[in-house]
Backbone as a ProteinNet text record, in pm:
[ID]
protein_1_A
[PRIMARY]
MINVEYIEGSQEVLYLIQPMWERLKDYHQNKSKYFADNYANKIFQDRINELTDDSKVGMKVNLVKDKDTGQYIGYCISTINKEMIGEIDSLYVEKEYRKQGIGSKLMERALEWLDKNKVKSKIIAVGDGNENVIDFYNHYGFHIRKIILGQVSNA
[TERTIARY]
-8236.8	-8173.4	-8271.1	-8221	-8305.6	-8336.4	-8455.8	-8502.3	-8492.8	-8381.7	-8361.7	-8355.9	-8379.1	-8372.4	-8276.9	-8189.4	-8099.7	-8153.4	-8154.5	-8211.9	-8106.9	-8088.2	-7992.6	-8061.8	-7997.5	-8051.3	-7946.1	-7989.7	-7901.3	-7968.3	-7954.9	-8014.7	-8160.6	-8232.2	-8379	-8421.8	-8331.4	-8368.2	-8310.3	-8237.1	-8173.3	-8271.6	-8390.8	-8489.1	-8524.9	-8506.4	-8540.2	-8446.3	-8328.8	-8229.1	-8242.7	-8321	-8323.4	-8338.3	-8431.5	-8442.4	-8316.8	-8256	-8135	-8018.8	-8011.8	-7907.3	-7916.1	-8036	-8054.6	-7998.8	-8022.9	-7970.4	-7820	-7762.2	-7618.9	-7557.1	-7620.4	-7574.8	-7572.2	-7680.2	-7686.7	-7576.4	-7554.7	-7447.8	-7314.7	-7281	-7154.8	-7147	-7258.7	-7257.4	-7225.7	-7283	-7259	-7117.4	-7058.8	-6924.6	-6812.6	-6838.5	-6736.9	-6684.8	-6548.2	-6487.9	-6475.9	-6458.6	-6425.2	-6516.4	-6589.5	-6664.3	-6814.7	-6867.6	-7008	-7097.8	-7054	-7134.2	-7147.3	-7047.1	-7055.7	-7176.4	-7194.7	-7305.9	-7435.5	-7436.6	-7558.6	-7620.7	-7533.7	-7580.9	-7609.7	-7584.1	-7599.7	-7744.6	-7801.8	-7933.8	-7924.4	-8026.2	-8028.2	-8007.3	-8072.9	-8057.3	-7912.1	-7840	-7696.8	-7622.8	-7652.9	-7586.7	-7622.6	-7748.9	-7790.5	-7711.4	-7698.7	-7624	-7482.3	-7416.2	-7277.1	-7268	-7362	-7354.6	-7389.7	-7458.1	-7505.1	-7442.4	-7336.1	-7274.3	-7200.1	-7153.9	-7092	-6961.5	-6901.1	-6776.9	-6796.3	-6920.7	-6952.4	-6995.3	-6939.8	-6978.2	-7057.4	-7064.1	-7139.1	-7176.6	-7292	-7337.7	-7414.2	-7393.3	-7468.7	-7520	-7648	-7711.2	-7758.8	-7706.6	-7754.4	-7833.1	-7956.9	-8047.6	-8073.5	-8100.8	-8138.7	-8273.9	-8361.7	-8498.9	-8527.9	-8582.2	-8632.9	-8763	-8763	-8879.7	-8997.8	-8972	-9081.4	-9150.7	-9077.6	-9136.1	-9159.3	-9091.2	-9099.3	-9014.7	-8941.4	-8861.6	-8722.1	-8673.8	-8535.2	-8446.5	-8341.5	-8258.3	-8114.4	-8077.3	-7934.6	-7918.2	-7803.4	-7769.8	-7622.1	-7576	-7440.1	-7443.6	-7380.2	-7369.6	-7223.7	-7200.6	-7067.4	-7074.1	-6967.1	-6965.2	-6828.2	-6829.5	-6706.7	-6697.2	-6579.5	-6563.2	-6497.9	-6479.8	-6426.1	-6284.8	-6211.7	-6075.8	-6076.7	-6195.9	-6214.6	-6170.4	-6189.1	-6164.3	-6298.1	-6300.6	-6423.6	-6424.4	-6542.3	-6549.2	-6672	-6647.9	-6756.8	-6800.3	-6907.5	-6943.3	-7019.7	-7095	-7178.5	-7222.9	-7208.4	-7251.7	-7321.7	-7441.2	-7518.1	-7603.4	-7606.3	-7697.7	-7760.5	-7892.5	-7961	-7901.8	-7890.8	-7820.8	-7865.5	-7994.9	-8042.8	-8018.5	-7968.9	-7936.7	-7788.3	-7706.8	-7561.8	-7513	-7388	-7322.2	-7394.2	-7461.5	-7531.8	-7483.3	-7375.5	-7318.2	-7377.2	-7468.1	-7531.3	-7433.4	-7360.3	-7259.2	-7155.5	-7114.6	-7016.5	-7075.9	-7197.3	-7262.2	-7274.6	-7308.8	-7314.2	-7176.8	-7073.8	-6938.3	-6899.1	-6927.3	-6894.3	-6964.4	-7091.3	-7167.5	-7114.2	-7078.4	-7021.8	-6885.3	-6801.4	-6667.4	-6676.1	-6773	-6790.6	-6831.7	-6917.4	-6958.9	-6842.5	-6761.2	-6645.7	-6543.2	-6522.2	-6431.6	-6485	-6614.8	-6674.9	-6657	-6653.3	-6634.9	-6487.3	-6396.8	-6256.3	-6201.1	-6236.4	-6183	-6033.9	-5963.8	-5817.9	-5781.8	-5861.3	-5836.6	-5970.1	-5968.2	-6091.1	-6054.2	-6146.9	-6122.5	-6247.8	-6224.5	-6330.5	-6282.6	-6368.7	-6337.5	-6404	-6327.1	-6379.9	-6373	-6485.3	-6493.8	-6433.2	-6389.7	-6332.6	-6434.9	-6388.5	-6476.7	-6532.1	-6516.4	-6568.4	-6457.8	-6341.9	-6226.3	-6246.7	-6351	-6374.9	-6412.4	-6447.5	-6481	-6361	-6243.4	-6123.8	-6092.2	-6105.6	-6080.1	-6172.4	-6302.3	-6396	-6346.8	-6306.4	-6262.3	-6125.4	-6038.8	-5915	-5940	-6045.1	-6079.1	-6099.7	-6137.3	-6159.5	-6040.1	-5928.7	-5805.5	-5789.4	-5874.6	-5859.1	-5776.6	-5673.1	-5582.7	-5554.6	-5510.7	-5482.4	-5366.2	-5396	-5296.9	-5241.5	-5332.1	-5292.3	-5401.9	-5368.6	-5460.9	-5473.5	-5592.7	-5616.2	-5673.5	-5605.9	-5653.1	-5729	-5830.4	-5905.1	-5900.2	-5883.3	-5876	-6014.4	-6026.4	-6155	-6169.7	-6286.9	-6311.3	-6294.4	-6316.2	-6305.9	-6174.6	-6076.9	-5950.8	-5863.7
10543.1	10556.2	10618.9	10708.7	10778.6	10685.2	10693.8	10613.7	10690.1	10671.6	10747.8	10657	10721.7	10654.7	10733.7	10663.6	10727.7	10708.8	10819	10822.5	10874.4	10806.1	10847.6	10904.5	11009.1	11071.9	11149.4	11231.8	11319.6	11457	11517.7	11647.7	11656.9	11545.2	11549.2	11571.4	11550.7	11570.3	11693.6	11770.1	11891.9	11986.7	11996	12089	12054.3	11926.5	11883.5	11941.6	11982.2	12029.9	12178.5	12252.9	12396.5	12449.1	12401.6	12456.1	12431.4	12314.9	12284.7	12366.6	12384.1	12467.6	12610.2	12662.3	12797.8	12810.2	12707.4	12709.6	12699.3	12615.7	12606.7	12735.8	12797.9	12928.5	13033.3	13034.3	13127.6	13096.4	12968.4	12925.6	12976.7	12955.9	13002.2	13156.5	13223.4	13367.9	13418.2	13357.6	13396.8	13365.1	13255.6	13209.5	13281.3	13322.9	13380	13512.2	13520.2	13639.2	13750.4	13708.3	13803.4	13799.3	13694.1	13676.4	13656.6	13711.4	13692.5	13745.2	13851.8	13905.6	13806.8	13721.8	13619.8	13528	13490.8	13404.5	13481.4	13603.1	13679.7	13701.2	13717	13745.7	13623.6	13502.8	13377.3	13332.2	13292.9	13236.8	13089.5	13015	12868.3	12838	12909.7	12879.9	12896.7	12994	13010.5	12881	12822.3	12700	12584.4	12575.2	12470.4	12481.5	12605.8	12628.6	12587.5	12615.5	12573.3	12422	12353.6	12209.9	12137.8	12202.4	12134.1	12193.6	12272.7	12331.1	12226.5	12267.2	12172.9	12111.6	12166.6	12113.2	11981	11951.6	11831.3	11717	11599.4	11480.8	11381.6	11406.1	11320.6	11388.1	11345	11401.1	11297.7	11297.7	11209.6	11297	11284.1	11352.6	11244.5	11245.2	11156.4	11236.3	11198.7	11265.3	11176.6	11238.4	11164.9	11213.4	11121.1	11155.1	11090	11168.7	11114.3	11043.1	10911.4	10831.9	10857.2	10906.3	10932.2	11066	11166.5	11295.2	11318.9	11245.7	11264.6	11380.4	11442.2	11558.6	11519.3	11590.3	11568.3	11641.9	11572.9	11622.7	11637.3	11594.5	11609.2	11570.6	11612.5	11575.8	11587.6	11523.1	11539.3	11534.5	11634.5	11639.4	11616	11518.6	11496.3	11501.1	11554.6	11569.7	11521.2	11495.3	11459.2	11554.6	11614.3	11704	11632.3	11704.8	11645.9	11591.4	11641.4	11594	11476.1	11426.5	11310.3	11341.9	11465.5	11503.4	11498.3	11423.2	11411.7	11517.1	11573.9	11673.6	11649	11661.3	11667.2	11815.8	11845.9	11984.1	12045.2	11963.2	12018.9	11903.6	11926.4	11829.3	11903.7	11858.2	11926.4	11825.5	11843.4	11768.8	11871	11860.6	11952.2	11942.9	12055.3	12065.9	11957.8	11938.9	11843.8	11697.9	11669.6	11536.6	11503.4	11605.5	11586.6	11499.1	11449.6	11363.3	11228.6	11187.8	11055.8	10966.4	11006.6	10926.8	10947.9	11043.8	11069.6	11130.7	11233.1	11292.4	11193.6	11105.1	11000.7	10908.8	10870.4	10779.7	10851.6	10977.7	11052.9	11060.1	11083.4	11087.8	10952.8	10846	10712.3	10681.9	10717.7	10691.4	10774.2	10900.8	10986.6	10932.4	10896.9	10847.2	10713.2	10629.6	10501.7	10529	10624.3	10659.5	10713.8	10802	10855.8	10745.1	10654	10539.8	10452.9	10426.5	10338.6	10402.4	10535.1	10603.3	10633	10576.6	10579.8	10721.6	10813.8	10949.7	10949	11046.7	11056.9	11108.4	11199.9	11256.1	11308.2	11340.7	11389	11513.2	11609.4	11735.8	11777.2	11866.1	11930.8	12073.2	12169.8	12308.9	12341.7	12409.4	12454.1	12604.7	12667	12811.7	12871	12996.6	13062.8	13073	13054.8	13054.7	12914.4	12820	12686.4	12584.3	12628	12543.3	12427.5	12438.5	12334.2	12200.8	12200	12072.2	11996.7	12060.9	11994.4	11862.7	11856.5	11729.7	11619.8	11653.6	11554.5	11502.9	11591.4	11553.1	11476.5	11514.7	11441.7	11293.4	11262.3	11125.6	11042.8	11107.7	11042.7	11060.4	11100.3	11112.3	11244.5	11340.3	11473.9	11562.4	11620.8	11705	11832.5	11935.3	12063	12039.7	12064.5	12054	12192.2	12284.6	12424.8	12514	12632.5	12732.6	12841.1	12865.8	12966.9	13090.4	13203.6	13329.5	13412.3	13475.9	13569	13705.5	13804.3	13944.9	13989.7	14051.1	14106.3	14238.6	14259.7	14376.3	14507.6	14514.6	14642.1	14649.3	14564.9	14565.6	14684.9
340	208.4	110.7	29.9	-65.1	-184.4	-235.4	-345.7	-477.9	-554.1	-674.9	-799	-910.8	-1041.4	-1130.3	-1202.8	-1294.6	-1433.4	-1507.5	-1643.3	-1735.9	-1848.2	-1948.6	-2070	-2125	-2246	-2316.3	-2405.6	-2476.7	-2495	-2608.6	-2632.2	-2602	-2618.7	-2604	-2458.3	-2359.8	-2220.4	-2158.9	-2233.8	-2182.3	-2118	-2171.9	-2115.9	-1974.1	-1933.3	-1797.5	-1691.9	-1735	-1637.1	-1610.7	-1686.8	-1675.2	-1531.1	-1451.5	-1312.8	-1232.7	-1247.9	-1173.8	-1227.8	-1358.1	-1420.9	-1370.6	-1352	-1303.2	-1160.9	-1080.9	-942.7	-942.1	-1032.6	-1044.6	-1089.8	-1187.4	-1234.1	-1121.8	-1043.2	-928.5	-828.4	-804.6	-709.5	-759.4	-887.6	-941.6	-940.4	-970.9	-966.8	-827.2	-726.3	-589.1	-540.2	-589.3	-546.8	-620.8	-744.9	-824.4	-768.6	-755.3	-703.6	-810.2	-935	-1039.5	-1161.2	-1181.4	-1308.3	-1284.8	-1178.3	-1147.6	-1262.5	-1330.7	-1441	-1553.2	-1574.1	-1683.2	-1655.3	-1527.7	-1490.6	-1495.7	-1446.9	-1439.2	-1580.5	-1679.3	-1813.7	-1898.9	-1845.8	-1919.7	-1912.9	-2022.7	-2023.8	-2069.6	-2033.1	-2056.8	-2206.3	-2293.4	-2437	-2480.4	-2423.1	-2454.9	-2419	-2302.1	-2256.9	-2351.6	-2391.3	-2484.4	-2616.3	-2662.1	-2787.5	-2777.4	-2662.1	-2639.8	-2638.9	-2577.3	-2565	-2695.7	-2782.3	-2906.9	-3034.3	-3017.9	-3139.3	-3217.6	-3336.1	-3428.3	-3385	-3274.1	-3228.7	-3148.4	-3111.8	-3033.4	-3124.2	-3101	-3173.8	-3090.9	-2960.6	-2872.2	-2743.2	-2683.7	-2560.2	-2482.8	-2352.8	-2265.4	-2149.7	-2117.7	-2005.8	-1910.6	-1793.8	-1686.9	-1587.4	-1565.2	-1473.4	-1353.1	-1239.8	-1120	-1075.4	-1053.9	-1010.1	-876.2	-785.4	-659.7	-688.9	-670.8	-706.1	-613.8	-491.8	-401.9	-431.1	-474.1	-502.9	-650.9	-736.2	-879.5	-931	-843.2	-879.5	-929.1	-1029.9	-1076	-971.2	-925.5	-816.4	-855.8	-973.1	-1014.3	-1160.6	-1211.6	-1351.9	-1371.8	-1479	-1526.4	-1678.1	-1739.2	-1882.3	-1919.5	-2008	-2059	-2210.1	-2271.7	-2415.5	-2473.9	-2602.6	-2673	-2791.6	-2811.5	-2923.8	-3042.2	-3150.7	-3274.9	-3256.2	-3159.8	-3131.1	-3036.6	-3008.9	-2917.5	-2775.2	-2733.4	-2594.7	-2524.4	-2416.4	-2335.7	-2228.6	-2201.9	-2096.7	-2008.8	-1877.2	-1784.9	-1783.9	-1858.4	-1877.2	-1758.9	-1690.9	-1584.6	-1496	-1364	-1261.3	-1152.6	-1118.2	-1013.5	-938.5	-805.9	-719.7	-625.4	-609.3	-518.4	-380.7	-313.5	-185.7	-84.9	-69.8	33	-1.2	-118.7	-161.9	-171.3	-137.4	-145.1	-34	-49.2	51.6	63.2	-42.5	-40.3	-153.9	-222.4	-328.9	-466.7	-477.2	-604.9	-702.7	-658.6	-743.2	-791.6	-700.4	-740.3	-843.4	-829.5	-926.6	-1062.3	-1061.3	-1187.8	-1254.9	-1173.9	-1230.4	-1292	-1218.6	-1265.7	-1399.3	-1407.7	-1530.7	-1647.2	-1618.3	-1724.6	-1774.1	-1676.8	-1715	-1787.2	-1747.7	-1818.3	-1967.3	-1988.1	-2121.6	-2205.9	-2144.8	-2211.8	-2248.2	-2152.2	-2178.8	-2289.9	-2286.4	-2391.6	-2530.5	-2534.9	-2662.1	-2694.5	-2613.4	-2639.9	-2664.4	-2573.1	-2586.2	-2562.3	-2618.5	-2601.5	-2465.8	-2413.6	-2284	-2227.2	-2098.1	-2030.2	-1951	-1954.1	-1886.9	-1807.1	-1712.3	-1636.4	-1607.2	-1627.5	-1592.7	-1458.4	-1371.1	-1243.3	-1242.8	-1217	-1212.9	-1088.8	-1098	-982.3	-870.3	-748.3	-635.3	-601.6	-691.1	-666.6	-650.5	-607	-592.6	-491.2	-405.3	-308.3	-371.7	-500.9	-567.8	-619.4	-616.3	-668.8	-601.1	-474.1	-402.1	-452.6	-475.4	-531.1	-665.6	-754.3	-887	-878.4	-783.8	-765.4	-743.4	-671.2	-644.6	-774.6	-881.8	-1011.5	-1105.4	-1053	-1133.6	-1204.2	-1176.4	-1237	-1142.9	-1200.7	-1120.3	-1205.7	-1135.6	-1202.1	-1303.9	-1431	-1536.3	-1571.8	-1581.2	-1604.2	-1549.8	-1524.1	-1474.8	-1574.5	-1627.5	-1726	-1654.3	-1672.6	-1614.9	-1718	-1675.4	-1762.2	-1703.7	-1790	-1742.7	-1708.3	-1589.5	-1547	-1620.1	-1676.4	-1763.8	-1690.4	-1561.9	-1491.2	-1409.8	-1446.8	-1370.3	-1405.9
[MASK]
+++++++++++++++++++++++++++++++++++++++++++++++++++++++++++++++++++++++++++++++++++++++++++++++++++++++++++++++++++++++++++++++++++++++++++++++++++++++++++

């Protein structure tokens, strides 16, 4: 069994996720069928700006650290906007640590925080090419409510 530690924070720990965020961005860029350029052109500071803009009234960052190596191996960012809609904004676990319940624990911690803050509803966005995660999110009560299509600029 892996020896991990869960750490909670907010904006002050966002800088710790940058290497993992970069790998997640690369993953989405490689998986995306139509919007790879959106990921290719995104920089970490853009993401920080999105997460900390004035539309957000709350943020929780849950980090996972391998206690044996000292490396951060996963994170989940959840936010609450002014309309009290909670969102799982980003969830990532390093490939070699997947299928060990870490993603589930991160989801549970994020949902607990959203529930504690009495959000009106909860949402998760899934990018094109990453539909394989839908079954994971279904387990937590998230189901397709609507599908938003975006026009590809070179279509």
